[in-house]
Amino acid sequence: MSEKKIITVTSPLLPDLKEFEKMLEDIWDRKWLTNNGYYHKELEKALAEYLGVPYISLFTNGTLPLITALQALRITGEVITTPYSFVATTHSLWWNGIKPVFVDVDEKTGNIDPDKIEAAITPKTTAIMPVHVYGTPCDTKRIKEIADKYGLKVIYDAAHAFGVEVDGESILNAGDMSTLSFHATKVYNTVEGGALVMHDEQMKRKVDYLKNFGFQNEVEVVAPGINSKMDEIRSAYGILALRKVDEAIRIRQNVAVRYRQGLKGVPGITFFEDMPGVKHNYSYFPLFVNAKEYGMTRDQLYCKLHALRTAVIKEILEPDDYIAPAACRMYYGNLRQLLISIINKFTAHTANAIKRRIVEEHERAVLSSSNVGLNSVCSHVKSEIKRAHRILRCIFRRTSVRVYY
């Protein structure tokens, strides 16, 4: 019997291979593989136009734009951010010697709660770094009001927010800067890659210096920069992927609609709805599991789906293994969720199979009418819990990270 094909949580948007081969031949003819080449420049122009932003600078991944933005704006001291994000958000602060100050999230959006930001501000606070979680826009108006009141910079981690708009305006234009990730798992990708969005030409020039070792020209270094440029091959890939991204988003939207129709009314299962006035990109489809109402925990449902070779990502979005992942599990445990498959090449049969399985597991749990204990949870979840306990014991002995909730 042949092995069953795994249903992945997401899949890369792949350009037409023959068109890509033509571009590769052109790159070979030009013999210019990196250092702000032809395709690099073309992709920056195409992205600025598509995204509706004034200036954009390409990077080799999505973490380095965060690190560089903090450098470009000379951020020091403390930065208010969210613990509910991929680790790169917090890592970028630590790489710059900045102390992260975590503020609780709004359960309705998963984003940082503006009502709790002011309580976290101290004389050492220099910036706010919110995250548009799953591409859901933060309350940028409220955050701007707070930042203006206290003289703070705002850098948005918009890794999930490619193409997202609010009332016809790109969400990337909010704040002093916004960063993007073009990792293969994102709705738009360049295999690996990222970008930094800024508002003026002077800052664009400064960022371009910083991502190229600080070189202003062939002989002058104006700052201690780093090498984080995107090469010509991935730039060409990105140009072709950009031509297909609208269709990919349309397909993802159809999948999201199908999930919502099929899972609406299932006890204990909730999900984010589309927001009025927002153009979403449907990068992910997170589910939230109320164990009491659904009949089993998020971890148990994960194991059931994973056992069927349905790939779901169990997300306990932790800020940092070196800071307080276990503490954030306690404070933000009610926002643990599953990301279920939402890919570009998707069939109605596949979507129906996933949602049907979720419904069936609830029905089985109700029939059994018994809460399954820890012994029924798969072994890797047990080890995670034990690891969390070990980290928690260490955290409060060696750190002074503040969490506002």
PDB file of N, CA and C in Angstrom, residues 228-292:
ATOM      1  N   SER A 228      22.422  41.586   4.302  1.00  0.00           N
ATOM      2  CA  SER A 228      21.079  40.987   4.299  1.00  0.00           C
ATOM      3  C   SER A 228      20.344  41.255   2.995  1.00  0.00           C
ATOM      4  N   LYS A 229      21.089  41.363   1.910  1.00  0.00           N
ATOM      5  CA  LYS A 229      20.498  41.654   0.608  1.00  0.00           C
ATOM      6  C   LYS A 229      19.844  40.413   0.003  1.00  0.00           C
ATOM      7  N   MET A 230      18.824  40.644  -0.806  1.00  0.00           N
ATOM      8  CA  MET A 230      18.223  39.560  -1.581  1.00  0.00           C
ATOM      9  C   MET A 230      18.968  39.426  -2.902  1.00  0.00           C
ATOM     10  N   ASP A 231      19.189  38.193  -3.336  1.00  0.00           N
ATOM     11  CA  ASP A 231      19.921  37.953  -4.576  1.00  0.00           C
ATOM     12  C   ASP A 231      18.997  38.025  -5.791  1.00  0.00           C
ATOM     13  N   GLU A 232      19.593  37.938  -6.968  1.00  0.00           N
ATOM     14  CA  GLU A 232      18.864  38.071  -8.224  1.00  0.00           C
ATOM     15  C   GLU A 232      17.933  36.882  -8.500  1.00  0.00           C
ATOM     16  N   ILE A 233      18.348  35.696  -8.084  1.00  0.00           N
ATOM     17  CA  ILE A 233      17.541  34.509  -8.374  1.00  0.00           C
ATOM     18  C   ILE A 233      16.210  34.565  -7.626  1.00  0.00           C
ATOM     19  N   ARG A 234      16.271  34.890  -6.352  1.00  0.00           N
ATOM     20  CA  ARG A 234      15.026  34.976  -5.588  1.00  0.00           C
ATOM     21  C   ARG A 234      14.208  36.208  -5.978  1.00  0.00           C
ATOM     22  N   SER A 235      14.878  37.252  -6.414  1.00  0.00           N
ATOM     23  CA  SER A 235      14.147  38.429  -6.892  1.00  0.00           C
ATOM     24  C   SER A 235      13.343  38.084  -8.145  1.00  0.00           C
ATOM     25  N   ALA A 236      13.952  37.334  -9.059  1.00  0.00           N
ATOM     26  CA  ALA A 236      13.243  36.905 -10.270  1.00  0.00           C
ATOM     27  C   ALA A 236      12.063  36.005  -9.906  1.00  0.00           C
ATOM     28  N   TYR A 237      12.295  35.084  -8.989  1.00  0.00           N
ATOM     29  CA  TYR A 237      11.236  34.212  -8.488  1.00  0.00           C
ATOM     30  C   TYR A 237      10.082  35.054  -7.943  1.00  0.00           C
ATOM     31  N   GLY A 238      10.420  36.089  -7.177  1.00  0.00           N
ATOM     32  CA  GLY A 238       9.407  36.949  -6.578  1.00  0.00           C
ATOM     33  C   GLY A 238       8.583  37.721  -7.599  1.00  0.00           C
ATOM     34  N   ILE A 239       9.223  38.139  -8.678  1.00  0.00           N
ATOM     35  CA  ILE A 239       8.494  38.848  -9.738  1.00  0.00           C
ATOM     36  C   ILE A 239       7.423  37.944 -10.344  1.00  0.00           C
ATOM     37  N   LEU A 240       7.790  36.695 -10.579  1.00  0.00           N
ATOM     38  CA  LEU A 240       6.831  35.748 -11.163  1.00  0.00           C
ATOM     39  C   LEU A 240       5.741  35.364 -10.159  1.00  0.00           C
ATOM     40  N   ALA A 241       6.115  35.187  -8.890  1.00  0.00           N
ATOM     41  CA  ALA A 241       5.130  34.832  -7.869  1.00  0.00           C
ATOM     42  C   ALA A 241       4.111  35.946  -7.678  1.00  0.00           C
ATOM     43  N   LEU A 242       4.543  37.182  -7.834  1.00  0.00           N
ATOM     44  CA  LEU A 242       3.646  38.327  -7.653  1.00  0.00           C
ATOM     45  C   LEU A 242       2.512  38.304  -8.682  1.00  0.00           C
ATOM     46  N   ARG A 243       2.787  37.751  -9.848  1.00  0.00           N
ATOM     47  CA  ARG A 243       1.772  37.674 -10.901  1.00  0.00           C
ATOM     48  C   ARG A 243       0.656  36.671 -10.555  1.00  0.00           C
ATOM     49  N   LYS A 244       0.933  35.766  -9.615  1.00  0.00           N
ATOM     50  CA  LYS A 244      -0.032  34.721  -9.279  1.00  0.00           C
ATOM     51  C   LYS A 244      -0.665  34.896  -7.910  1.00  0.00           C
ATOM     52  N   VAL A 245      -0.218  35.894  -7.150  1.00  0.00           N
ATOM     53  CA  VAL A 245      -0.635  35.971  -5.753  1.00  0.00           C
ATOM     54  C   VAL A 245      -2.127  36.283  -5.602  1.00  0.00           C
ATOM     55  N   ASP A 246      -2.692  37.090  -6.480  1.00  0.00           N
ATOM     56  CA  ASP A 246      -4.123  37.407  -6.373  1.00  0.00           C
ATOM     57  C   ASP A 246      -4.987  36.151  -6.509  1.00  0.00           C
ATOM     58  N   GLU A 247      -4.628  35.291  -7.436  1.00  0.00           N
ATOM     59  CA  GLU A 247      -5.372  34.057  -7.621  1.00  0.00           C
ATOM     60  C   GLU A 247      -5.205  33.145  -6.399  1.00  0.00           C
ATOM     61  N   ALA A 248      -3.997  33.108  -5.836  1.00  0.00           N
ATOM     62  CA  ALA A 248      -3.748  32.281  -4.651  1.00  0.00           C
ATOM     63  C   ALA A 248      -4.600  32.761  -3.475  1.00  0.00           C
ATOM     64  N   ILE A 249      -4.697  34.069  -3.310  1.00  0.00           N
ATOM     65  CA  ILE A 249      -5.503  34.620  -2.220  1.00  0.00           C
ATOM     66  C   ILE A 249      -6.983  34.310  -2.440  1.00  0.00           C
ATOM     67  N   ARG A 250      -7.429  34.380  -3.687  1.00  0.00           N
ATOM     68  CA  ARG A 250      -8.833  34.063  -3.993  1.00  0.00           C
ATOM     69  C   ARG A 250      -9.152  32.620  -3.620  1.00  0.00           C
ATOM     70  N   ILE A 251      -8.240  31.702  -3.931  1.00  0.00           N
ATOM     71  CA  ILE A 251      -8.449  30.291  -3.597  1.00  0.00           C
ATOM     72  C   ILE A 251      -8.493  30.106  -2.082  1.00  0.00           C
ATOM     73  N   ARG A 252      -7.583  30.754  -1.385  1.00  0.00           N
ATOM     74  CA  ARG A 252      -7.559  30.660   0.081  1.00  0.00           C
ATOM     75  C   ARG A 252      -8.851  31.214   0.685  1.00  0.00           C
ATOM     76  N   GLN A 253      -9.348  32.287   0.113  1.00  0.00           N
ATOM     77  CA  GLN A 253     -10.605  32.854   0.609  1.00  0.00           C
ATOM     78  C   GLN A 253     -11.745  31.848   0.462  1.00  0.00           C
ATOM     79  N   ASN A 254     -11.794  31.161  -0.670  1.00  0.00           N
ATOM     80  CA  ASN A 254     -12.832  30.156  -0.883  1.00  0.00           C
ATOM     81  C   ASN A 254     -12.744  29.035   0.157  1.00  0.00           C
ATOM     82  N   VAL A 255     -11.515  28.627   0.485  1.00  0.00           N
ATOM     83  CA  VAL A 255     -11.318  27.587   1.496  1.00  0.00           C
ATOM     84  C   VAL A 255     -11.803  28.085   2.852  1.00  0.00           C
ATOM     85  N   ALA A 256     -11.460  29.328   3.195  1.00  0.00           N
ATOM     86  CA  ALA A 256     -11.879  29.902   4.474  1.00  0.00           C
ATOM     87  C   ALA A 256     -13.406  29.949   4.580  1.00  0.00           C
ATOM     88  N   VAL A 257     -14.066  30.324   3.497  1.00  0.00           N
ATOM     89  CA  VAL A 257     -15.533  30.363   3.481  1.00  0.00           C
ATOM     90  C   VAL A 257     -16.101  28.965   3.721  1.00  0.00           C
ATOM     91  N   ARG A 258     -15.501  27.977   3.078  1.00  0.00           N
ATOM     92  CA  ARG A 258     -15.979  26.599   3.232  1.00  0.00           C
ATOM     93  C   ARG A 258     -15.803  26.116   4.672  1.00  0.00           C
ATOM     94  N   TYR A 259     -14.663  26.423   5.271  1.00  0.00           N
ATOM     95  CA  TYR A 259     -14.436  26.051   6.670  1.00  0.00           C
ATOM     96  C   TYR A 259     -15.473  26.706   7.582  1.00  0.00           C
ATOM     97  N   ARG A 260     -15.706  27.982   7.388  1.00  0.00           N
ATOM     98  CA  ARG A 260     -16.630  28.703   8.262  1.00  0.00           C
ATOM     99  C   ARG A 260     -18.049  28.143   8.146  1.00  0.00           C
ATOM    100  N   GLN A 261     -18.422  27.810   6.929  1.00  0.00           N
ATOM    101  CA  GLN A 261     -19.756  27.235   6.739  1.00  0.00           C
ATOM    102  C   GLN A 261     -19.868  25.870   7.407  1.00  0.00           C
ATOM    103  N   GLY A 262     -18.809  25.077   7.307  1.00  0.00           N
ATOM    104  CA  GLY A 262     -18.859  23.724   7.829  1.00  0.00           C
ATOM    105  C   GLY A 262     -18.670  23.621   9.331  1.00  0.00           C
ATOM    106  N   LEU A 263     -17.933  24.562   9.919  1.00  0.00           N
ATOM    107  CA  LEU A 263     -17.617  24.471  11.346  1.00  0.00           C
ATOM    108  C   LEU A 263     -18.477  25.394  12.203  1.00  0.00           C
ATOM    109  N   LYS A 264     -19.237  26.252  11.560  1.00  0.00           N
ATOM    110  CA  LYS A 264     -20.107  27.142  12.317  1.00  0.00           C
ATOM    111  C   LYS A 264     -21.142  26.324  13.079  1.00  0.00           C
ATOM    112  N   GLY A 265     -21.248  26.579  14.362  1.00  0.00           N
ATOM    113  CA  GLY A 265     -22.214  25.856  15.168  1.00  0.00           C
ATOM    114  C   GLY A 265     -21.660  24.630  15.856  1.00  0.00           C
ATOM    115  N   VAL A 266     -20.406  24.234  15.547  1.00  0.00           N
ATOM    116  CA  VAL A 266     -19.801  23.114  16.264  1.00  0.00           C
ATOM    117  C   VAL A 266     -19.447  23.586  17.670  1.00  0.00           C
ATOM    118  N   PRO A 267     -20.006  22.985  18.695  1.00  0.00           N
ATOM    119  CA  PRO A 267     -19.747  23.444  20.067  1.00  0.00           C
ATOM    120  C   PRO A 267     -18.258  23.463  20.399  1.00  0.00           C
ATOM    121  N   GLY A 268     -17.797  24.566  20.962  1.00  0.00           N
ATOM    122  CA  GLY A 268     -16.411  24.666  21.409  1.00  0.00           C
ATOM    123  C   GLY A 268     -15.415  25.060  20.343  1.00  0.00           C
ATOM    124  N   ILE A 269     -15.852  25.214  19.088  1.00  0.00           N
ATOM    125  CA  ILE A 269     -14.952  25.610  18.001  1.00  0.00           C
ATOM    126  C   ILE A 269     -15.281  27.037  17.573  1.00  0.00           C
ATOM    127  N   THR A 270     -14.291  27.914  17.641  1.00  0.00           N
ATOM    128  CA  THR A 270     -14.466  29.283  17.169  1.00  0.00           C
ATOM    129  C   THR A 270     -13.307  29.653  16.255  1.00  0.00           C
ATOM    130  N   PHE A 271     -13.495  30.720  15.509  1.00  0.00           N
ATOM    131  CA  PHE A 271     -12.473  31.179  14.569  1.00  0.00           C
ATOM    132  C   PHE A 271     -12.700  32.657  14.304  1.00  0.00           C
ATOM    133  N   PHE A 272     -11.686  33.296  13.707  1.00  0.00           N
ATOM    134  CA  PHE A 272     -11.812  34.713  13.369  1.00  0.00           C
ATOM    135  C   PHE A 272     -12.694  34.877  12.136  1.00  0.00           C
ATOM    136  N   GLU A 273     -13.582  35.848  12.191  1.00  0.00           N
ATOM    137  CA  GLU A 273     -14.375  36.225  11.021  1.00  0.00           C
ATOM    138  C   GLU A 273     -13.672  37.373  10.296  1.00  0.00           C
ATOM    139  N   ASP A 274     -14.042  37.602   9.044  1.00  0.00           N
ATOM    140  CA  ASP A 274     -13.519  38.759   8.331  1.00  0.00           C
ATOM    141  C   ASP A 274     -13.965  40.048   9.016  1.00  0.00           C
ATOM    142  N   MET A 275     -13.099  41.040   8.999  1.00  0.00           N
ATOM    143  CA  MET A 275     -13.410  42.323   9.626  1.00  0.00           C
ATOM    144  C   MET A 275     -13.984  43.288   8.594  1.00  0.00           C
ATOM    145  N   PRO A 276     -14.986  44.076   8.951  1.00  0.00           N
ATOM    146  CA  PRO A 276     -15.570  45.044   8.011  1.00  0.00           C
ATOM    147  C   PRO A 276     -14.511  46.035   7.512  1.00  0.00           C
ATOM    148  N   GLY A 277     -14.512  46.296   6.218  1.00  0.00           N
ATOM    149  CA  GLY A 277     -13.598  47.272   5.642  1.00  0.00           C
ATOM    150  C   GLY A 277     -12.190  46.768   5.443  1.00  0.00           C
ATOM    151  N   VAL A 278     -11.942  45.482   5.751  1.00  0.00           N
ATOM    152  CA  VAL A 278     -10.588  44.928   5.651  1.00  0.00           C
ATOM    153  C   VAL A 278     -10.478  43.991   4.454  1.00  0.00           C
ATOM    154  N   LYS A 279      -9.448  44.176   3.662  1.00  0.00           N
ATOM    155  CA  LYS A 279      -9.109  43.246   2.594  1.00  0.00           C
ATOM    156  C   LYS A 279      -8.112  42.246   3.173  1.00  0.00           C
ATOM    157  N   HIS A 280      -8.580  41.037   3.463  1.00  0.00           N
ATOM    158  CA  HIS A 280      -7.748  40.016   4.091  1.00  0.00           C
ATOM    159  C   HIS A 280      -6.940  39.248   3.040  1.00  0.00           C
ATOM    160  N   ASN A 281      -5.879  38.558   3.520  1.00  0.00           N
ATOM    161  CA  ASN A 281      -5.102  37.737   2.587  1.00  0.00           C
ATOM    162  C   ASN A 281      -5.228  36.237   2.866  1.00  0.00           C
ATOM    163  N   TYR A 282      -5.933  35.850   3.939  1.00  0.00           N
ATOM    164  CA  TYR A 282      -6.238  34.454   4.245  1.00  0.00           C
ATOM    165  C   TYR A 282      -4.974  33.585   4.313  1.00  0.00           C
ATOM    166  N   SER A 283      -3.953  34.142   4.951  1.00  0.00           N
ATOM    167  CA  SER A 283      -2.695  33.405   5.100  1.00  0.00           C
ATOM    168  C   SER A 283      -2.866  32.142   5.914  1.00  0.00           C
ATOM    169  N   TYR A 284      -3.673  32.231   6.961  1.00  0.00           N
ATOM    170  CA  TYR A 284      -3.845  31.108   7.879  1.00  0.00           C
ATOM    171  C   TYR A 284      -5.314  30.993   8.275  1.00  0.00           C
ATOM    172  N   PHE A 285      -5.662  29.820   8.811  1.00  0.00           N
ATOM    173  CA  PHE A 285      -7.005  29.645   9.343  1.00  0.00           C
ATOM    174  C   PHE A 285      -6.886  29.029  10.734  1.00  0.00           C
ATOM    175  N   PRO A 286      -6.771  29.861  11.778  1.00  0.00           N
ATOM    176  CA  PRO A 286      -6.649  29.328  13.138  1.00  0.00           C
ATOM    177  C   PRO A 286      -8.002  28.949  13.722  1.00  0.00           C
ATOM    178  N   LEU A 287      -8.014  27.830  14.443  1.00  0.00           N
ATOM    179  CA  LEU A 287      -9.191  27.391  15.191  1.00  0.00           C
ATOM    180  C   LEU A 287      -8.908  27.514  16.683  1.00  0.00           C
ATOM    181  N   PHE A 288      -9.909  27.906  17.451  1.00  0.00           N
ATOM    182  CA  PHE A 288      -9.784  27.976  18.902  1.00  0.00           C
ATOM    183  C   PHE A 288     -10.713  26.931  19.505  1.00  0.00           C
ATOM    184  N   VAL A 289     -10.178  26.156  20.445  1.00  0.00           N
ATOM    185  CA  VAL A 289     -10.887  25.001  20.991  1.00  0.00           C
ATOM    186  C   VAL A 289     -11.202  25.219  22.468  1.00  0.00           C
ATOM    187  N   ASN A 290     -12.480  25.270  22.795  1.00  0.00           N
ATOM    188  CA  ASN A 290     -12.931  25.297  24.183  1.00  0.00           C
ATOM    189  C   ASN A 290     -13.131  23.850  24.613  1.00  0.00           C
ATOM    190  N   ALA A 291     -12.212  23.345  25.424  1.00  0.00           N
ATOM    191  CA  ALA A 291     -12.199  21.918  25.755  1.00  0.00           C
ATOM    192  C   ALA A 291     -13.491  21.470  26.418  1.00  0.00           C
ATOM    193  N   LYS A 292     -14.050  22.298  27.276  1.00  0.00           N
ATOM    194  CA  LYS A 292     -15.260  21.911  28.002  1.00  0.00           C
ATOM    195  C   LYS A 292     -16.433  21.737  27.047  1.00  0.00           C
TER     196      LYS A 292
END
